[in-house]
Tab-separated table of C-alpha atoms and ligand atoms in Angstrom:
chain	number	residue	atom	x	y	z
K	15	UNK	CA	84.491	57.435	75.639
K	16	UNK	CA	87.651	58.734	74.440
K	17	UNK	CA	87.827	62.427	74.333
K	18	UNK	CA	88.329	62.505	70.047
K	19	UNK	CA	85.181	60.435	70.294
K	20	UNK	CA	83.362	63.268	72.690
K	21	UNK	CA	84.319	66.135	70.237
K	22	UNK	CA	83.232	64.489	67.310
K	23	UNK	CA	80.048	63.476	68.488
K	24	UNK	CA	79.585	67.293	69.816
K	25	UNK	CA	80.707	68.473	66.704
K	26	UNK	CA	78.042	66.581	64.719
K	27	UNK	CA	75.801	66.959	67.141
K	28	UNK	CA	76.014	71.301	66.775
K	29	UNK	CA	76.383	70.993	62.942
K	30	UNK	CA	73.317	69.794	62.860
K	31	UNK	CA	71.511	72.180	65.399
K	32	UNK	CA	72.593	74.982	63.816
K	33	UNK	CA	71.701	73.958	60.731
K	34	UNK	CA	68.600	71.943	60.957
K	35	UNK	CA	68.053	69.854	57.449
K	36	UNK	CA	64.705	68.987	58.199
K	37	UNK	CA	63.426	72.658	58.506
K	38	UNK	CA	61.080	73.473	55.088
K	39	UNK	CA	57.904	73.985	53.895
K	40	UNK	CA	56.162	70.973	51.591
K	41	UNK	CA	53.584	71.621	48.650
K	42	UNK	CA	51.450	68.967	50.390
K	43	UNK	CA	51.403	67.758	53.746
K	44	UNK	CA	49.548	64.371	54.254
K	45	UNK	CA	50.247	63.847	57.893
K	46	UNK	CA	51.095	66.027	60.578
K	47	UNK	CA	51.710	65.537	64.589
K	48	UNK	CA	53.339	67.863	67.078
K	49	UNK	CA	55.085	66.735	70.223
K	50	UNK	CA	56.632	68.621	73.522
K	51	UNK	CA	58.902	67.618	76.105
K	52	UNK	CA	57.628	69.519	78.880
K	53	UNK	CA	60.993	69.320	81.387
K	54	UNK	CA	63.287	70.465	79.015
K	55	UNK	CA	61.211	73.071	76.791
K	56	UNK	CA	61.591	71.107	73.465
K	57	UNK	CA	58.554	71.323	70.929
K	58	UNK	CA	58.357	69.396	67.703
K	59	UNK	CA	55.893	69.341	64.969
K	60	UNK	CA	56.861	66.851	62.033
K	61	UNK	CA	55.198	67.348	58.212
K	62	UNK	CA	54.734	63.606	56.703
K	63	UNK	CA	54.056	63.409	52.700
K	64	UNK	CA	53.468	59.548	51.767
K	65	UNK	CA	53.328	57.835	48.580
K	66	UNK	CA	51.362	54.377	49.415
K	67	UNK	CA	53.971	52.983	52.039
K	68	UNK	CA	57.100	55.581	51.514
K	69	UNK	CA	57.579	58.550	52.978
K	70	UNK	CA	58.143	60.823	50.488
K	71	UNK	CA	59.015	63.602	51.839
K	72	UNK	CA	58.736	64.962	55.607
K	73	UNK	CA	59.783	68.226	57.667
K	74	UNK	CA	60.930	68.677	60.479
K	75	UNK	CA	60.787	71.795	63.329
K	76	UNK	CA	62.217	71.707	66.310
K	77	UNK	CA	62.785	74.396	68.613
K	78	UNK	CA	64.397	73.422	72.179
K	79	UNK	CA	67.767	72.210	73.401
K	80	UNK	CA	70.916	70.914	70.926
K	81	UNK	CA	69.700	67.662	71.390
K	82	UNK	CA	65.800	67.383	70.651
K	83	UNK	CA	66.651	69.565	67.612
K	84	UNK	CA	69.506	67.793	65.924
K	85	UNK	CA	67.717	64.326	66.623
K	86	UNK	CA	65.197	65.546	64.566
K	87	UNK	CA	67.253	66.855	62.163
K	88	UNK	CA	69.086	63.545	62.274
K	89	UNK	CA	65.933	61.730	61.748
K	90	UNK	CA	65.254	63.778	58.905
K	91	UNK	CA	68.010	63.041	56.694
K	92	UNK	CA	67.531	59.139	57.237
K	93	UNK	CA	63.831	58.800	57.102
K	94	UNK	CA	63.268	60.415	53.813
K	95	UNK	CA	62.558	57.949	51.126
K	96	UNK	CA	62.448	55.330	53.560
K	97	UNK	CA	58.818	52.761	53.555
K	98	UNK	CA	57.224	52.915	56.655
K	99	UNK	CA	58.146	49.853	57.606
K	100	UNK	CA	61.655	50.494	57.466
K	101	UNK	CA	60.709	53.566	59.850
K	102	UNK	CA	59.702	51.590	62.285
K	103	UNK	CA	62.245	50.038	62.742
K	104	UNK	CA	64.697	52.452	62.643
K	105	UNK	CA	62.520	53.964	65.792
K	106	UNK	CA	63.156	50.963	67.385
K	107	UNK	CA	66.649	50.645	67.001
K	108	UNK	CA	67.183	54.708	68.281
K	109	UNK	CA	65.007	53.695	71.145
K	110	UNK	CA	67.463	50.570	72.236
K	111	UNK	CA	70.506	52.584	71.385
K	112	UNK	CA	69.432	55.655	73.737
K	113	UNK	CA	68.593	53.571	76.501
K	114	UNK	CA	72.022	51.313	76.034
K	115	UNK	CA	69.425	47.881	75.117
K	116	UNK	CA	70.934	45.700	72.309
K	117	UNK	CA	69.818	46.225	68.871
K	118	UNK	CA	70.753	44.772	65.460
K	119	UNK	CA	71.104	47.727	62.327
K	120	UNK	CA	69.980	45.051	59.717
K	121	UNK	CA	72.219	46.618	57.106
K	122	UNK	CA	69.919	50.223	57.125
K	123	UNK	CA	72.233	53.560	56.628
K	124	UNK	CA	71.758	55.260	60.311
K	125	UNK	CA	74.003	58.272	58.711
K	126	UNK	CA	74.792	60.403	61.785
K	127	UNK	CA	72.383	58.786	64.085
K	128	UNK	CA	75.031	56.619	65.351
K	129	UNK	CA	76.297	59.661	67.202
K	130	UNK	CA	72.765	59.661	69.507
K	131	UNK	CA	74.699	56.745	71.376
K	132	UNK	CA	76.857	59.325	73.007
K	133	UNK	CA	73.377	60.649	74.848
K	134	UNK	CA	72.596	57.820	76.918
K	135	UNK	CA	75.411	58.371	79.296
K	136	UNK	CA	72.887	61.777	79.749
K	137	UNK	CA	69.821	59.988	81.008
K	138	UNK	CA	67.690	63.417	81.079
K	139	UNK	CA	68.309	64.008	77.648
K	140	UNK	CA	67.025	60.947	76.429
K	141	UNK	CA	63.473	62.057	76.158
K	142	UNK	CA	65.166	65.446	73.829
K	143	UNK	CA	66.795	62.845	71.525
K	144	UNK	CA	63.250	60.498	71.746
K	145	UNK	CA	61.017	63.327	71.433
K	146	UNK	CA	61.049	63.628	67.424
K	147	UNK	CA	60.884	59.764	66.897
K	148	UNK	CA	57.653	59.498	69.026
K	149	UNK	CA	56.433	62.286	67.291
K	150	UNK	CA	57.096	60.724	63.770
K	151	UNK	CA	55.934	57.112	64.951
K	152	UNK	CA	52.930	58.516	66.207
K	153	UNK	CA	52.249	60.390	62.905
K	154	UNK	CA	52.631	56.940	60.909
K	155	UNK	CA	50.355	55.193	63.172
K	156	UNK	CA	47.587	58.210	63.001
K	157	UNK	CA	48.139	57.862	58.970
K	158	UNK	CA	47.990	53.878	59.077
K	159	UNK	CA	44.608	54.304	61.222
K	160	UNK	CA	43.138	57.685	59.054
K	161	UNK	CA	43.036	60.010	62.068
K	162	UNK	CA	44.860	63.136	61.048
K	163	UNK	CA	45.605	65.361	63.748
K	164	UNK	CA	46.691	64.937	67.774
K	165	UNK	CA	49.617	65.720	69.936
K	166	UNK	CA	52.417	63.576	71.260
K	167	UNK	CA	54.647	64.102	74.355
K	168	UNK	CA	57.313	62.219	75.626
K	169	UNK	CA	55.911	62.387	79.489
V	10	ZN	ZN1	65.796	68.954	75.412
């Protein structure tokens, strides 16, 4: 990685860890699921509104390394609006990217996310940038199965 590539991807990277999009209080939470990555101190709890198979609205709080929190601010800003089933798959795809396994975008806006890529030449961060999409998948399936409440971790 060249080094303008290195800077921009920490520069996006502490843009949005400083300034977390995802942090905010809804009128009506739906779904909601908290996760922890125990080695590096990262906790997560994610907010899910849905309307039938969109997600609505969400929020997002993350306190724990520049990673883990700007993942989930990351995650955030591309989720909203988005049907469930287009969630999912974007999970997947962040999940192949991090661990460097091919993956095809299918023409969905990943807005910053393609920055993440940078983190799997860190293999111990991988579970910070992972931690708020297991969270948030594991909130969709509790919501597609009617259990509402439980706790994810990335262990
Ligand atoms: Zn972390």
């Amino acid at each position: 990685m060249s080094d303008a590539i290195d800077s921009l991807y920490r520069d996006v990277v502490l843009d949005h860890y400083r300034h977390p999009r995802g942090k905010k209080k809804l009128d009506k939470v739906d779904f909601r699921n908290s996760g922890k990555n125990p080695p590096c101190g990262d906790e997560i709890e994610v907010e899910l509104q849905l309307d039938h198979d969109t997600v609505k609205d969400l929020s997002v709080s993350c306190s724990g390394c520049a990673i883990s929190v700007a993942s989930g601010s990351m995650l955030y800003e591309v989720i909203k609006g988005k049907s469930i089933e287009e969630v999912r798959k974007i999970a997947r795809v962040v999940k192949a990217m991090l661990k460097g396994e091919p993956y095809i975008t299918d023409g969905i806006d990943f807005g910053d996310l393609d920055v993440l890529e940078g983190v799997k030449k860190f293999p111990v961060r991988i579970k910070c940038a992972l931690l708020s999409w297991t969270t948030l998948v594991d909130a969709i399936d509790r919501a597609q199965s009617g259990n509402n409440s439980g706790m994810s971790t990335t262990e």
